[in-house]
PDB file of C-alpha atoms in Angstrom:
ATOM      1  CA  UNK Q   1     -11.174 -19.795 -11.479  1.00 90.00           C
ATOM      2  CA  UNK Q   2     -11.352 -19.896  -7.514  1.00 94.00           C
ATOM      3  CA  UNK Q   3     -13.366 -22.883  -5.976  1.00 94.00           C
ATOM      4  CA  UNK Q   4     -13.447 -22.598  -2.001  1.00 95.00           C
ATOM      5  CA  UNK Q   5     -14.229 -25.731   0.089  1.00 95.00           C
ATOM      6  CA  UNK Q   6     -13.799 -27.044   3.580  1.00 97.00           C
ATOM      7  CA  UNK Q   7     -15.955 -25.544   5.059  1.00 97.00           C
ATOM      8  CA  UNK Q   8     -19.188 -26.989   7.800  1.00 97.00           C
ATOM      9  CA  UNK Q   9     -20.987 -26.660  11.284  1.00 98.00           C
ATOM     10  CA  UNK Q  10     -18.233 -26.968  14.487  1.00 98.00           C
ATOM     11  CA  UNK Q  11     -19.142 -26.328  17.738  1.00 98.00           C
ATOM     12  CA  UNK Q  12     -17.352 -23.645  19.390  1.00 98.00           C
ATOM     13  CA  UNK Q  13     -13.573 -24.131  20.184  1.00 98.00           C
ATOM     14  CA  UNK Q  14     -13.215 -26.527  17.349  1.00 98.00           C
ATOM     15  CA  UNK Q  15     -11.532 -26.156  14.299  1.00 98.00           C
ATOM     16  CA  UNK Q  16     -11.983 -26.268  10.673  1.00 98.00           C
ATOM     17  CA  UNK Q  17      -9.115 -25.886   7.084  1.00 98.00           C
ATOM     18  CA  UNK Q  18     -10.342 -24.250   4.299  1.00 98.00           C
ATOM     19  CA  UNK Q  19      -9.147 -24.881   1.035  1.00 98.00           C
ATOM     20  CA  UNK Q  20      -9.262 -22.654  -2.634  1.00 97.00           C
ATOM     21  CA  UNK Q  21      -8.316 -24.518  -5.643  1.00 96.00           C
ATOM     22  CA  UNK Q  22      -7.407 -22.239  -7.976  1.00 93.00           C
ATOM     23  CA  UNK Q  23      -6.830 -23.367 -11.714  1.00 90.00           C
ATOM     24  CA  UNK Q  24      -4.958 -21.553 -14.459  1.00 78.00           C
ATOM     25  CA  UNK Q  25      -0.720 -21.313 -14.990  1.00 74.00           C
ATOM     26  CA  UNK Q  26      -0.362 -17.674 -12.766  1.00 84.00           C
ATOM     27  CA  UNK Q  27      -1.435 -18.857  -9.395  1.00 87.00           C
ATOM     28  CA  UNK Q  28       2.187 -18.510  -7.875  1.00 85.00           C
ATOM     29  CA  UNK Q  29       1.925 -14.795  -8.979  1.00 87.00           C
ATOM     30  CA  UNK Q  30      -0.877 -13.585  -6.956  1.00 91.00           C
ATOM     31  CA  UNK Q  31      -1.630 -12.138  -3.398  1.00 94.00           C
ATOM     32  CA  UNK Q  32      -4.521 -13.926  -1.901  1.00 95.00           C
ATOM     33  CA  UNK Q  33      -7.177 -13.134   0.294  1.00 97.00           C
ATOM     34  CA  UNK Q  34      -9.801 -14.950   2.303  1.00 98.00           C
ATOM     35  CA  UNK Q  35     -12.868 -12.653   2.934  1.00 98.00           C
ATOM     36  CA  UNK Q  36     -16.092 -13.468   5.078  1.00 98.00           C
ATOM     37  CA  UNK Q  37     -19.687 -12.601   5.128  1.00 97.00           C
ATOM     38  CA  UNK Q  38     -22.511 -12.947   8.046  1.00 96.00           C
ATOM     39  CA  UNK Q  39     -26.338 -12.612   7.398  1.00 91.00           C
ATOM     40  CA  UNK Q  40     -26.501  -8.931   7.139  1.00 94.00           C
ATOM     41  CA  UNK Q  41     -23.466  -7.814   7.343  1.00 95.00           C
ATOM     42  CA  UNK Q  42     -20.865  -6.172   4.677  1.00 95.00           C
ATOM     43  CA  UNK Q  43     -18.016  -8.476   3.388  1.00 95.00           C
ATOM     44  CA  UNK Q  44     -14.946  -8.248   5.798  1.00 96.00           C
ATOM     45  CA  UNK Q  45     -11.276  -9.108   4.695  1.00 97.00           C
ATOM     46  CA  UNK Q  46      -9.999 -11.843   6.968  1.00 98.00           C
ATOM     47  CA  UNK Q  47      -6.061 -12.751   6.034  1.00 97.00           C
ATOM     48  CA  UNK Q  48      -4.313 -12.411   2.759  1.00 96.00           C
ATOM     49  CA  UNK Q  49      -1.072 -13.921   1.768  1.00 96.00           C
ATOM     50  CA  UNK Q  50       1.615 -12.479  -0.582  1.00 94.00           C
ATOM     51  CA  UNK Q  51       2.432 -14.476  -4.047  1.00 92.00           C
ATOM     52  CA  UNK Q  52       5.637 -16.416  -2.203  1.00 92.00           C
ATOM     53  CA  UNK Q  53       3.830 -16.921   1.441  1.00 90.00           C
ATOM     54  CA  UNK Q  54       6.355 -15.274   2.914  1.00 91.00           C
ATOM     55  CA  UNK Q  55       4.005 -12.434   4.103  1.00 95.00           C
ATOM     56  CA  UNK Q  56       0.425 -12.397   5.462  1.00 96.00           C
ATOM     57  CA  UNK Q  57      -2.097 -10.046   6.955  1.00 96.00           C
ATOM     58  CA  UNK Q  58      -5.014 -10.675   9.206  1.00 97.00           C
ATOM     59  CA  UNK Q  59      -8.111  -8.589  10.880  1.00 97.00           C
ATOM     60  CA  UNK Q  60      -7.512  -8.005  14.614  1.00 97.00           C
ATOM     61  CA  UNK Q  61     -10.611 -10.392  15.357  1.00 97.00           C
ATOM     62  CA  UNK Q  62      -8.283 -13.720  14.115  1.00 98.00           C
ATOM     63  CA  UNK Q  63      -5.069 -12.870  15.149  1.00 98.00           C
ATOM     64  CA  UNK Q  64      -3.656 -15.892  16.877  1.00 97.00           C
ATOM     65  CA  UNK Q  65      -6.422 -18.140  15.961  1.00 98.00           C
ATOM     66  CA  UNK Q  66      -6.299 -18.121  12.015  1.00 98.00           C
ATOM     67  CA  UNK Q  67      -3.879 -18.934   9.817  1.00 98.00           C
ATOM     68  CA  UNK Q  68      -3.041 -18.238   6.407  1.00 98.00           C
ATOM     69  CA  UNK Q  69      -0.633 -20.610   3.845  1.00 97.00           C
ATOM     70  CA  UNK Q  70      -0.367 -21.290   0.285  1.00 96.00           C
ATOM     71  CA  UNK Q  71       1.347 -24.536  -1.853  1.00 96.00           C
ATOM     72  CA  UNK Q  72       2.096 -22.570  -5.136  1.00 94.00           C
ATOM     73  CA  UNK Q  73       2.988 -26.466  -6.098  1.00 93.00           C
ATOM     74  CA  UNK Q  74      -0.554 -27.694  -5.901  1.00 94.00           C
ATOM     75  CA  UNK Q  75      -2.666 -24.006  -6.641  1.00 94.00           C
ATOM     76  CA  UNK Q  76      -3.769 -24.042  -3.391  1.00 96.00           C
ATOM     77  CA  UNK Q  77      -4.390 -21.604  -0.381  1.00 97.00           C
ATOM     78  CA  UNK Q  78      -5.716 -22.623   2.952  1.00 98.00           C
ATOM     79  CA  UNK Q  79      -7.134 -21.104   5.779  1.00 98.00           C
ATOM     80  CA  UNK Q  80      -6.260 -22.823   9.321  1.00 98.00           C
ATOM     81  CA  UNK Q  81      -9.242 -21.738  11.898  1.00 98.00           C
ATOM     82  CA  UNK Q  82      -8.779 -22.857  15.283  1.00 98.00           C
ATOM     83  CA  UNK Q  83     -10.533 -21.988  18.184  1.00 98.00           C
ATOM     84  CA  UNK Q  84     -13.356 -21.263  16.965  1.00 98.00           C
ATOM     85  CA  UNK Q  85     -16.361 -19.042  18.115  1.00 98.00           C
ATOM     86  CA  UNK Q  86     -19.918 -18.456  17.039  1.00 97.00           C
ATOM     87  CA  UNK Q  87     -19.137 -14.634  15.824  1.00 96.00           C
ATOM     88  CA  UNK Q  88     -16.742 -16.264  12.983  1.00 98.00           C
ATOM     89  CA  UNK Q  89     -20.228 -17.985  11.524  1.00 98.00           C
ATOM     90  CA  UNK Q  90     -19.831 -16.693   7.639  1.00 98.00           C
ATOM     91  CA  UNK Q  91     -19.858 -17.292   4.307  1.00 98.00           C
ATOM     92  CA  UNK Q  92     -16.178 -17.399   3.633  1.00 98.00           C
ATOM     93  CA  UNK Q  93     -14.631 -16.589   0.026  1.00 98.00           C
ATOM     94  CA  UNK Q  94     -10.859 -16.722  -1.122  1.00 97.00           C
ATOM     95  CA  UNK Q  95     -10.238 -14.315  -3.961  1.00 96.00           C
ATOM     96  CA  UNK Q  96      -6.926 -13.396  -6.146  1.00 94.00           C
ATOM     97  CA  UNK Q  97      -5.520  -9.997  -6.618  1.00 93.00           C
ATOM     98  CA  UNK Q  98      -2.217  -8.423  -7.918  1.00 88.00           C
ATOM     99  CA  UNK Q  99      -1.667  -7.501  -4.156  1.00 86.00           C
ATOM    100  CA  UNK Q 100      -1.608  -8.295  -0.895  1.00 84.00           C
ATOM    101  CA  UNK Q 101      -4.256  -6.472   0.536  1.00 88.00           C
ATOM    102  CA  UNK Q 102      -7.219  -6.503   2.835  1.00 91.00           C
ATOM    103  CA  UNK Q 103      -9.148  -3.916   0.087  1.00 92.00           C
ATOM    104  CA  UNK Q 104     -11.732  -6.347  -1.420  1.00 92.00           C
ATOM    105  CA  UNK Q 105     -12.302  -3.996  -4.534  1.00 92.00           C
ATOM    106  CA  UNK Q 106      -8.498  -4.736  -5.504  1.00 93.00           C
ATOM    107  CA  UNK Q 107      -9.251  -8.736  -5.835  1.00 94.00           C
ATOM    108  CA  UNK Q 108     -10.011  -9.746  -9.400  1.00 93.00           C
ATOM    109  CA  UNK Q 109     -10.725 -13.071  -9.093  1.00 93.00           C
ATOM    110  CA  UNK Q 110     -13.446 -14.688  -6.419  1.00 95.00           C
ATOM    111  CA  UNK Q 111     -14.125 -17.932  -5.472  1.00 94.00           C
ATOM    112  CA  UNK Q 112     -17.735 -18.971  -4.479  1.00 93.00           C
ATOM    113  CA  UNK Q 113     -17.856 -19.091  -0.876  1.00 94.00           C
ATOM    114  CA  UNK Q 114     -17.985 -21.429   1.336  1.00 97.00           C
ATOM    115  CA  UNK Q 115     -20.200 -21.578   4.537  1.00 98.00           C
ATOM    116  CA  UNK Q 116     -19.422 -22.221   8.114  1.00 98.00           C
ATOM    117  CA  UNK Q 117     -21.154 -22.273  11.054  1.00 98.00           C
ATOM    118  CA  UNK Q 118     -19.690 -22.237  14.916  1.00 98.00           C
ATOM    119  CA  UNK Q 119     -22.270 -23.384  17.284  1.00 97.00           C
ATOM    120  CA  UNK Q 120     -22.400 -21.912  20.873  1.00 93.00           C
TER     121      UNK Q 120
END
């Protein structure tokens, strides 16, 4: 089980940490992912980390702004989002697969989203 939290309105330029819990023993041996949705628009992978942290993966749109990291010690992945703008508004969702992948249909396990909002 995946709960996602952190999330809230920020003005533009700020910065926000999300957080996903994750409970169960095998946390330490999955990829994870942080995925996004905006009000009509399809799902869209955002970073994923492998199961030791040592690799991660973002979408071109973050790069340099985002950050991905995981404490296998506490079952916990974050999501560092700094300079912030109003097109990263979203529901965002962290999600557990055997991979490290941006392919949403490869995660097994999904948390239930948490919202943020970037005001201009």
């Amino acid at each position: 089980q995946l709960q996602a939290f952190g999330g809230g309105l920020v003005q533009a330029g700020g910065s926000l940490r999300l957080s996903c819990a994750a409970s169960g023993r095998t946390f330490s041996s999955y990829g994870m992912g942080w995925f996004r949705q905006a009000p009509g628009k399809e799902r869209e992978f955002v970073a994923a980390i492998n199961w030791s942290g040592g690799v991660t993966d973002y979408v071109d749109s973050v790069k340099g702004r985002f950050s991905i990291s995981r404490d296998n010690a506490k079952n916990t992945v974050y999501l560092q989002m700094n300079s912030l703008i109003p097109d990263d508004t979203a529901v965002y969702y962290c999600a557990a697969s055997s991979l490290r992948t941006p392919r949403p249909n490869l995660y097994r396990y999904w948390g239930q989203g948490t919202l943020v909002t970037v005001s201009s």
